[in-house]
Short mmCIF file of C-alpha atoms in Angstrom, two decimals:
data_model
loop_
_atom_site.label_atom_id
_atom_site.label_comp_id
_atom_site.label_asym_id
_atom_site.label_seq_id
_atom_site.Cartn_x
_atom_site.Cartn_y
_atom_site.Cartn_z
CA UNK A 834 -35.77 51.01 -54.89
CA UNK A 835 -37.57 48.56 -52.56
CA UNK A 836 -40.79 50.42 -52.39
CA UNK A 837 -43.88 49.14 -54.20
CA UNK A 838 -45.25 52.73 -53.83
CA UNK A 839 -42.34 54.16 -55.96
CA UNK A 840 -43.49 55.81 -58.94
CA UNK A 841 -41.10 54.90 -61.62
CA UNK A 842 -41.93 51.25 -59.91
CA UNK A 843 -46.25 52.11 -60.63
CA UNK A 844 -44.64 53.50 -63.91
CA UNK A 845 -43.48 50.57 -65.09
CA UNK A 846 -46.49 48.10 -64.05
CA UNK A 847 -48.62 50.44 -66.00
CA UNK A 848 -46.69 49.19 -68.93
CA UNK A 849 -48.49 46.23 -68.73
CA UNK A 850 -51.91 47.11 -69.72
CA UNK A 851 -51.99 47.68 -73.92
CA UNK A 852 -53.56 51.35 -73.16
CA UNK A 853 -50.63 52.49 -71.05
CA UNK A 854 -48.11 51.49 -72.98
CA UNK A 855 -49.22 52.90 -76.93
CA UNK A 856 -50.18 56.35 -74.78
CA UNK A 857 -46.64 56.32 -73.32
CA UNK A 858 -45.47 54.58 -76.65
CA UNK A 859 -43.04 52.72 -74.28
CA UNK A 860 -42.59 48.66 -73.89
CA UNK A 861 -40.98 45.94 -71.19
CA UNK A 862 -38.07 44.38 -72.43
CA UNK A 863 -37.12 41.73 -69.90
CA UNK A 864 -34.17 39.75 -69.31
CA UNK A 865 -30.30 39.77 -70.23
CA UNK A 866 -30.91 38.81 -73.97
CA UNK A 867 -33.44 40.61 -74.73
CA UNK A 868 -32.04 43.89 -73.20
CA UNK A 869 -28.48 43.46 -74.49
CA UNK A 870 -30.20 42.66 -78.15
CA UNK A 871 -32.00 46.37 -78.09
CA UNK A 872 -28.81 48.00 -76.82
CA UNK A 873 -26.65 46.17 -79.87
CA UNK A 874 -29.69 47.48 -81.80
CA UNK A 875 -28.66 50.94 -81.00
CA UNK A 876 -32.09 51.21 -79.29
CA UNK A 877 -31.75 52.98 -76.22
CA UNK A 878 -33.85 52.29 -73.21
CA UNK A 879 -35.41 54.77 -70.87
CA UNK A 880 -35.26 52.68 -68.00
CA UNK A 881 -32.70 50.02 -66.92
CA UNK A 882 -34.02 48.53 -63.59
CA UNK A 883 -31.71 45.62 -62.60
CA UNK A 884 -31.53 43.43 -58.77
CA UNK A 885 -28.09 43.69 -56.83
CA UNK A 886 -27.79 40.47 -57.81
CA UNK A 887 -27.18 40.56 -61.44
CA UNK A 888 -24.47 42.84 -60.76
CA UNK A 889 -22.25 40.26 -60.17
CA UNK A 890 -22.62 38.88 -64.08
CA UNK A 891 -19.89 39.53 -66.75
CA UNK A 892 -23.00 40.00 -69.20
CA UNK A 893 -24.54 42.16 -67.54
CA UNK A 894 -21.57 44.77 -66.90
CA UNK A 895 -21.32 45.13 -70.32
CA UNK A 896 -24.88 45.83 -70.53
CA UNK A 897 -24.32 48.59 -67.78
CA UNK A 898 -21.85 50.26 -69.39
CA UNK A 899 -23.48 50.36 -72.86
CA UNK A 900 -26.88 51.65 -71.38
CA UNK A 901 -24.79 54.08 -68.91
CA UNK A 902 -23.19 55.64 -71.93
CA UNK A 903 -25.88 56.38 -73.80
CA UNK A 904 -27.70 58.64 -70.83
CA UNK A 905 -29.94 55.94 -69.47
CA UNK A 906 -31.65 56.11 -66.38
CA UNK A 907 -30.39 52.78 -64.33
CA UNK A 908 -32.25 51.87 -60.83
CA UNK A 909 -31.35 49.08 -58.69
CA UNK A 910 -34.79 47.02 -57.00
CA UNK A 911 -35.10 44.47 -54.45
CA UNK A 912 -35.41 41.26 -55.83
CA UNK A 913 -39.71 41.73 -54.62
CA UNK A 914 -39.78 44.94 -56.88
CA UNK A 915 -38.20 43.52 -59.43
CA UNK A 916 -41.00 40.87 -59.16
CA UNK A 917 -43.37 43.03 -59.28
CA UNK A 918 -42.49 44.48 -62.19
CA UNK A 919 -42.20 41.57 -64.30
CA UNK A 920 -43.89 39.52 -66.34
CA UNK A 921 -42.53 36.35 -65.55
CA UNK A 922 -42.79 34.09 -62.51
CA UNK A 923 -39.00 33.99 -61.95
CA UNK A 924 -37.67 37.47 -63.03
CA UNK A 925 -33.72 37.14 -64.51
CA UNK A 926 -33.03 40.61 -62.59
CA UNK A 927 -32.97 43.31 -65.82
CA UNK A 928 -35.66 45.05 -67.05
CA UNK A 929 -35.75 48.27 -69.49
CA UNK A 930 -38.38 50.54 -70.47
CA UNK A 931 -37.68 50.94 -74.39
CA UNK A 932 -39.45 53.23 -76.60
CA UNK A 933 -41.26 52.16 -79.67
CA UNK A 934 -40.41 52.63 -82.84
CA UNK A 935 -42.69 54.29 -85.23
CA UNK A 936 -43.97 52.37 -88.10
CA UNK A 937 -41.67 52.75 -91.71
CA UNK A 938 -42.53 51.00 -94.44
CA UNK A 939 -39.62 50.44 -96.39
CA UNK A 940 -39.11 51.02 -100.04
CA UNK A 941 -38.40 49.08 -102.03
CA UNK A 942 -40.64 46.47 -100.37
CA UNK A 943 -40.52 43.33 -101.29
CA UNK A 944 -41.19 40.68 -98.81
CA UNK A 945 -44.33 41.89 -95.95
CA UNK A 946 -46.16 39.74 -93.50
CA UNK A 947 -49.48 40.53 -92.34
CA UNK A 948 -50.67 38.67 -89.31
CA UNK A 949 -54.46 38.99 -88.79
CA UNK A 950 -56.52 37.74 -85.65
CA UNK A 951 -53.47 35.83 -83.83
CA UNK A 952 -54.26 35.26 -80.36
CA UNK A 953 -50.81 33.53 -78.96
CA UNK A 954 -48.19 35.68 -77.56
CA UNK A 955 -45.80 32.68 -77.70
CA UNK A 956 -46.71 32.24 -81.43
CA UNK A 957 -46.91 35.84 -82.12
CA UNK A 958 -43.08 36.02 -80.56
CA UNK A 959 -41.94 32.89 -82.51
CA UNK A 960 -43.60 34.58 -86.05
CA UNK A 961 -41.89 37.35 -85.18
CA UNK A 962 -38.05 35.55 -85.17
CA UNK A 963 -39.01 33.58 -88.35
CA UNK A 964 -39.84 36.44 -89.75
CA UNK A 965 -36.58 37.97 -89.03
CA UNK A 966 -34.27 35.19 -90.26
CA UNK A 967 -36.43 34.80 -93.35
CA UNK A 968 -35.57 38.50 -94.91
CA UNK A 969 -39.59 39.61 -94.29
CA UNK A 970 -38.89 43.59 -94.81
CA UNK A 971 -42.52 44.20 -92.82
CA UNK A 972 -44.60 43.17 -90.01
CA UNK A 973 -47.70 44.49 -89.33
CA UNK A 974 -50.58 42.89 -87.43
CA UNK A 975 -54.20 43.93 -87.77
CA UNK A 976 -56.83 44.75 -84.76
CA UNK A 977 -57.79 41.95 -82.87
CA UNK A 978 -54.40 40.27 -82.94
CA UNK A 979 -52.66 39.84 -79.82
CA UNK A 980 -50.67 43.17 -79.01
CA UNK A 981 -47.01 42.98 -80.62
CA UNK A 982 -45.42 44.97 -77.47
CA UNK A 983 -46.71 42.82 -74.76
CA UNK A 984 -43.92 41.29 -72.50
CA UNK A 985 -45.15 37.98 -73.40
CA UNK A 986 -45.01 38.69 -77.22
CA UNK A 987 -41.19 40.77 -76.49
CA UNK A 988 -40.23 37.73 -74.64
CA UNK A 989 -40.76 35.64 -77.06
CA UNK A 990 -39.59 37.25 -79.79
CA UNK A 991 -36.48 37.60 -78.78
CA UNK A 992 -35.16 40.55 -79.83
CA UNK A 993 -36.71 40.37 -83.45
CA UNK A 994 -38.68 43.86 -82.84
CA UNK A 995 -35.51 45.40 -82.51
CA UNK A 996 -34.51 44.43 -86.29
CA UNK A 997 -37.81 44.36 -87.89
CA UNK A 998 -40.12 47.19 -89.50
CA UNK A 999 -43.37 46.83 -87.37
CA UNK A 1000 -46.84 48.25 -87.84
CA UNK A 1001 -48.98 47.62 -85.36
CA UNK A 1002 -53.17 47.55 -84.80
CA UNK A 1003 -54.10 48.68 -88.25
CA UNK A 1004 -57.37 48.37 -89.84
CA UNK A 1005 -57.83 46.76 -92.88
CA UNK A 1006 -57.98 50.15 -94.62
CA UNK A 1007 -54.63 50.79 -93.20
CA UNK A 1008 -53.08 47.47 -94.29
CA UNK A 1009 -54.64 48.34 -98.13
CA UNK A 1010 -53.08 51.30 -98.60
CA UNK A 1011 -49.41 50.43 -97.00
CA UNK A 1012 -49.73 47.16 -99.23
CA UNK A 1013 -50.70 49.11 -102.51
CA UNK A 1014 -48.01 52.19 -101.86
#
């Protein structure tokens, strides 16, 4: 793909915006790490968009073949496209379009973390991997915190949403009732 105009490219810049992506309930996962994390995660992406070239990488063959053999769509961009659908100022050349997982509250829950009026992607991201290696069961942010899906947050993160039980955007009314189930 090396038009700007190509719809799966307009697709995937609409991913961007908060609205776009809980209506399409789809996220931007770039880079190698983060994409090969989901895939070991047994998430699958919709979209694998990747420059010529990363083709070249050992990493990212096995990526490739994992995302190839589990039916997902793979498109190769120009290295401008590719820029254009990124977040970051110096794209790494792989990009998926992953689907979100709904929110499960585990049971037995022991250990949840609610994050309320956070404003820092970064620090949203880093919460997120502390979270992770600290055994926290749930994650679930309330509205007005920073959105847990944006590439800045997923970036950050580093692969933590792939491992962790998330509920996102929920009203204090929300959070009451999944902390007193």
């Amino acid at each position: 793909i090396t038009s700007p105009a190509n719809e799966q490219v307009k697709y995937v810049r609409s991913l961007h915006r908060r609205r776009c992506r809980y209506r399409e309930r789809r996220f931007i996962a770039e880079g190698l790490r983060t994409v090969e994390e989901a895939l070991l995660a047994g998430i699958q992406p919709v979209f694998l968009f990747h420059t010529p070239a990363i083709l070249q990488t050992s990493r990212f063959q096995s990526i490739l073949s994992l995302a190839a053999g589990r039916g997902t769509i793979i498109k190769t961009v120009s290295e401008p496209v590719m820029k254009l659908m990124a977040d970051t100022v110096t794209p790494s050349g792989v990009l998926a379009v992953l689907p979100m997982r709904e929110c499960t509250i585990p049971s037995p829950l022991a250990w949840i973390l609610v994050i309320d009026a956070l404003r820092d992607p970064g620090n949203l991201g880093t919460i997120l991997r502390s979270a992770l290696a600290a055994g926290i069961e749930l994650v679930i942010t309330s509205i007005g915190t920073v959105d847990i899906y944006s590439p800045k947050v997923v970036r950050a993160a580093m692969g933590a949403h792939f491992h962790l039980n998330l509920c996102a955007n929920q009203d204090w009314s929300a959070i009451g009732r999944i902390l007193s189930a």
